[in-house]
mmCIF file of C-alpha atoms in Angstrom:
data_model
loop_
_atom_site.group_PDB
_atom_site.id
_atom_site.type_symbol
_atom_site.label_atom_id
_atom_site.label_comp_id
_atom_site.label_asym_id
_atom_site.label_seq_id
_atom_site.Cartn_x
_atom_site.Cartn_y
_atom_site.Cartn_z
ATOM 1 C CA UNK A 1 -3.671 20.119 16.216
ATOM 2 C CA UNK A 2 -2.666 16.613 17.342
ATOM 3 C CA UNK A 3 -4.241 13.250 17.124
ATOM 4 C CA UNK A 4 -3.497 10.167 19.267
ATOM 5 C CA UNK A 5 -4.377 6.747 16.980
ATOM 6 C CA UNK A 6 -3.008 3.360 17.945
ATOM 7 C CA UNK A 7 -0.692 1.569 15.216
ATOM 8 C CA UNK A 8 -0.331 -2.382 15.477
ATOM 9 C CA UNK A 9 -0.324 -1.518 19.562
ATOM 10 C CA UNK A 10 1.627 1.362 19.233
ATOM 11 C CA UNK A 11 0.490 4.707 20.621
ATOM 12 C CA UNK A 12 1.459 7.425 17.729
ATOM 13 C CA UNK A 13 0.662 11.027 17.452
ATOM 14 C CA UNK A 14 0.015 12.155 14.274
ATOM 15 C CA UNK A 15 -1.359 15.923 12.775
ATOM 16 C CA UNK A 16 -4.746 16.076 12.113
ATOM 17 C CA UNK A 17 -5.040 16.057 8.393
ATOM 18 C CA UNK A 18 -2.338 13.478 8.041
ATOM 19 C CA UNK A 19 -3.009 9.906 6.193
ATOM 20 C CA UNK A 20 -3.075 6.947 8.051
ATOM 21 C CA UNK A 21 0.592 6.198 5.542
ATOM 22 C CA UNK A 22 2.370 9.746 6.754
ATOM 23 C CA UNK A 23 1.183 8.877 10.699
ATOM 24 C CA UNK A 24 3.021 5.446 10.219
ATOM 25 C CA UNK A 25 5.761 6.564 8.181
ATOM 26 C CA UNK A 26 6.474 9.411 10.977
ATOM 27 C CA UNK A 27 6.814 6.740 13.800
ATOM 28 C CA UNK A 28 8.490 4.616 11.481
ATOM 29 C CA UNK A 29 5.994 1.908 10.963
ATOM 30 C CA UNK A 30 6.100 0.780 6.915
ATOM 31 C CA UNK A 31 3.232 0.129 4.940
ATOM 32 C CA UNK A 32 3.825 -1.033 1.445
ATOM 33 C CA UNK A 33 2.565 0.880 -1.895
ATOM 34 C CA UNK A 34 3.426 1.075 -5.209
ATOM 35 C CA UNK A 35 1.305 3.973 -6.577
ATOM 36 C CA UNK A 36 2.145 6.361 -3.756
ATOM 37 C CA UNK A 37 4.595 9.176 -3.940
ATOM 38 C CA UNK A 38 4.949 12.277 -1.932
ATOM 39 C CA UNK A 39 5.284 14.604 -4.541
ATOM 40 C CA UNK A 40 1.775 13.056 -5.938
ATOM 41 C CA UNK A 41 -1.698 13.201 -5.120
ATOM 42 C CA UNK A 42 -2.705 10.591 -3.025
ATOM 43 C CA UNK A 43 -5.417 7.811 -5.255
ATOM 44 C CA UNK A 44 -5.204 4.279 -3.583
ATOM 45 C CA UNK A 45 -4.981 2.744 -6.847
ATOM 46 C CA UNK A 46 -2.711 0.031 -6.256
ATOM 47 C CA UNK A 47 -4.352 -1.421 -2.443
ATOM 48 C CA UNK A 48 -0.820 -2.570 -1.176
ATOM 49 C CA UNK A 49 -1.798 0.136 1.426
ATOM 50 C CA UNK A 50 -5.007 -1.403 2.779
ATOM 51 C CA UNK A 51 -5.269 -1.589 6.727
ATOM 52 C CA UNK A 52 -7.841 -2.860 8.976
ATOM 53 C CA UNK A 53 -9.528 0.195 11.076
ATOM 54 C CA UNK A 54 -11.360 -0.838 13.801
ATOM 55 C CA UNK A 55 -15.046 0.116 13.885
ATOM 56 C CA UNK A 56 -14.889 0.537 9.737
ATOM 57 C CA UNK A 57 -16.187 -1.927 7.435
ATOM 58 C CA UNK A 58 -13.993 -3.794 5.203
ATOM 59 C CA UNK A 59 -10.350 -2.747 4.298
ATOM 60 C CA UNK A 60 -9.073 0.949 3.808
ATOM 61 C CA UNK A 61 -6.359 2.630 2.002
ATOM 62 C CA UNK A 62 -4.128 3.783 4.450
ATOM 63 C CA UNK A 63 -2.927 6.598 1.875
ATOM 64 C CA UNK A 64 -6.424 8.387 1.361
ATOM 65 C CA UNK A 65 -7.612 7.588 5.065
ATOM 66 C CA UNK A 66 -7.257 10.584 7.345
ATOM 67 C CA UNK A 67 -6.348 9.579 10.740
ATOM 68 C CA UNK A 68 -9.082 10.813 13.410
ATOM 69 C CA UNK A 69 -8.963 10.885 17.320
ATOM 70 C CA UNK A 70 -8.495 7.214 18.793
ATOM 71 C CA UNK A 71 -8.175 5.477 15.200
ATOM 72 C CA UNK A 72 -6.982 2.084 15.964
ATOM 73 C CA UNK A 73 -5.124 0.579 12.868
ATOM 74 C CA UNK A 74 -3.355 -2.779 12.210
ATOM 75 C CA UNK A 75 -1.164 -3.048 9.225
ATOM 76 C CA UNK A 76 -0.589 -6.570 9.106
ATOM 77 C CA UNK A 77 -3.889 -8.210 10.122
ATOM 78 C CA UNK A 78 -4.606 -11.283 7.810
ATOM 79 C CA UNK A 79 -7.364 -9.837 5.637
ATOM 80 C CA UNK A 80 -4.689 -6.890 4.741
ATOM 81 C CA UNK A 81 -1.891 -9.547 4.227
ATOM 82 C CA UNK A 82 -4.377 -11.936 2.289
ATOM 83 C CA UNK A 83 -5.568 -8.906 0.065
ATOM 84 C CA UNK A 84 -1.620 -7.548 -0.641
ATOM 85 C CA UNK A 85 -1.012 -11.408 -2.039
ATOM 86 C CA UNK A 86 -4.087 -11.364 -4.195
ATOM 87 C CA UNK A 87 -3.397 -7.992 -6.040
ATOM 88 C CA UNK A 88 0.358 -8.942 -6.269
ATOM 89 C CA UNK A 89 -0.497 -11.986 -8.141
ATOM 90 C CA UNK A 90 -3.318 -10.599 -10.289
ATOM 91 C CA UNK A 91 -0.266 -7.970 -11.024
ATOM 92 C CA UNK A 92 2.152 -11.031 -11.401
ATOM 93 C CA UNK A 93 0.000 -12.671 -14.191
ATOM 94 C CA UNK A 94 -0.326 -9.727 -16.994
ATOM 95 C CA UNK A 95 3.803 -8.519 -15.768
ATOM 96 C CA UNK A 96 6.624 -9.877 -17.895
ATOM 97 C CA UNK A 97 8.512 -12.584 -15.798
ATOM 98 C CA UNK A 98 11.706 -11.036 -16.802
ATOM 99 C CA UNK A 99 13.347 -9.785 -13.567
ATOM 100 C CA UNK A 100 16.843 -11.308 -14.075
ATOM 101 C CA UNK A 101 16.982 -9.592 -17.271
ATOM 102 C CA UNK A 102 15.167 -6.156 -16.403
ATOM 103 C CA UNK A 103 16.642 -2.934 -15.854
ATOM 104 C CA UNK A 104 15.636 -1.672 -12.504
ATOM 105 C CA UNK A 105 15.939 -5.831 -11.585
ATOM 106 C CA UNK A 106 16.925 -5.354 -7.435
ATOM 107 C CA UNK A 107 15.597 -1.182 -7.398
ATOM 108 C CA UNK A 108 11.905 -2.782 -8.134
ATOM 109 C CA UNK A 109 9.426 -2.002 -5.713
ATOM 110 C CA UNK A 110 6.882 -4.667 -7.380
ATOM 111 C CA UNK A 111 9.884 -7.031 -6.731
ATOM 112 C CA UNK A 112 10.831 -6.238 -3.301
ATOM 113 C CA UNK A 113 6.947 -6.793 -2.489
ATOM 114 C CA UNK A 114 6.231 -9.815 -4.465
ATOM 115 C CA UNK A 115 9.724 -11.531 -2.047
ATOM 116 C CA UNK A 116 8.372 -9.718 0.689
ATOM 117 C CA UNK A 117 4.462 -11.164 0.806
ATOM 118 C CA UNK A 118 6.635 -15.020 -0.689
ATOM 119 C CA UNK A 119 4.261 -14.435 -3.581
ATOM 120 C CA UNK A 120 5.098 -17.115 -6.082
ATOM 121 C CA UNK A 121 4.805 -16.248 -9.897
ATOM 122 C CA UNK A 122 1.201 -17.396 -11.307
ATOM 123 C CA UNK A 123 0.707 -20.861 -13.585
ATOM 124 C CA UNK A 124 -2.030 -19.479 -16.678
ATOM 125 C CA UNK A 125 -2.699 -20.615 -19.543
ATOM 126 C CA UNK A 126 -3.526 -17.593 -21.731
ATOM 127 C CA UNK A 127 -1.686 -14.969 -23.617
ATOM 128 C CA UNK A 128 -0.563 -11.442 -21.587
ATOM 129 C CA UNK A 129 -1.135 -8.170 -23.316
ATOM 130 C CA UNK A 130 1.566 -7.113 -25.450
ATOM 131 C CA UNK A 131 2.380 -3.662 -26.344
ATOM 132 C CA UNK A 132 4.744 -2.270 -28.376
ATOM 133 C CA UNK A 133 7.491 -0.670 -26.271
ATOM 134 C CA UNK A 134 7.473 3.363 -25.971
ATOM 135 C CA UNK A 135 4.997 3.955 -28.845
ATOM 136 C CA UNK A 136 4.982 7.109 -27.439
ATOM 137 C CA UNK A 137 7.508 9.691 -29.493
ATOM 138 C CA UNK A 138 8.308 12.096 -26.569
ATOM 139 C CA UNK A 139 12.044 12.000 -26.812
ATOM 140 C CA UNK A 140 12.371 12.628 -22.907
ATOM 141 C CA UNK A 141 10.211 9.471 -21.577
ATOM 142 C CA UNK A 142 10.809 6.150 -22.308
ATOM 143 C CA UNK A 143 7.600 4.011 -21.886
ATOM 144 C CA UNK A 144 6.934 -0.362 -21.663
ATOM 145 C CA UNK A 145 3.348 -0.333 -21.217
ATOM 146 C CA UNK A 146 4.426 -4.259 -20.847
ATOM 147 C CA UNK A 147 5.511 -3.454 -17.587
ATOM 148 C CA UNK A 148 2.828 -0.984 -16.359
ATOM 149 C CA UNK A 149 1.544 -2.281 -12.823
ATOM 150 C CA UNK A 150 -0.933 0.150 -12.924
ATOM 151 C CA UNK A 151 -0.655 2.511 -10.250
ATOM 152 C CA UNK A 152 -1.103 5.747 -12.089
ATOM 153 C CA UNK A 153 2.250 7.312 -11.204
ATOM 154 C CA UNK A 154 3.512 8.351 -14.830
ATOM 155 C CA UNK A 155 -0.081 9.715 -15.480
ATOM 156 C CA UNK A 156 -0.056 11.852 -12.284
ATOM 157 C CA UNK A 157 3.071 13.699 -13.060
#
């Protein structure tokens, strides 16, 4: 059965049982995350998917939201934009600020969001964690908990 839900204006028809994520995605309107993957159950850990749905209170996670019958959503109302830049930069101050020197430096997602939102790198005065890089002795996974941004993809694998 199909639902019609409104989309920053836009008139989309989505499945019933579909997130308010896989009804954008499918009319090709992005929403950013970092701890969502298809192959993965859905958690809104990281809230770079929070929306605005009229008639709800407060934000929602557009990847655990199902969409319902004449849902109107807006991705990119100010609260959602203002709470993206304030868990990008609590990310930003525990995260290495070694981009030019890291790996996956231009295929980061945490990257291409922190540009994205013009989220400049924090000014603090205390010490990050530290841990000591891939403490773990599986031979097939190599793990920087220095670099973990939280979003519970490696432990939902």
């Amino acid at each position: 059965m199909s639902v019609t839900i409104t989309i920053n204006g836009r008139r989309v028809v989505a499945h019933e049982g579909q997130t308010i994520l896989e009804a954008a995605r499918s009319a090709g309107i992005p929403i950013p995350t970092l701890c969502h993957h298809p192959d993965l159950s859905n958690v809104g850990a990281c809230r770079m998917c929070v929306v605005s749905v009229k008639g709800t209170r407060g934000l929602q996670t557009a990847c655990t939201t199902p969409v319902s019958e004449g849902m109107v959503v807006e991705t990119e109302s100010e609260e959602a934009r203002e709470a993206r830049i304030f868990t990008l930069t609590m990310l930003l101050t525990d995260h290495p600020n070694d981009c030019m020197t890291c790996e996956v430096n231009g295929e980061c997602e945490l990257q291409d969001l922190v540009y994205d939102y013009g989220v400049a790198w924090p000014e603090h005065s205390g010490e990050r964690h530290t841990y000591q890089v891939d403490p773990d002795p599986n031979p097939f996974l190599f793990i920087d908990r220095n670099k973990c941004i939280l979003c519970g993809r490696c432990i939902r694998a």
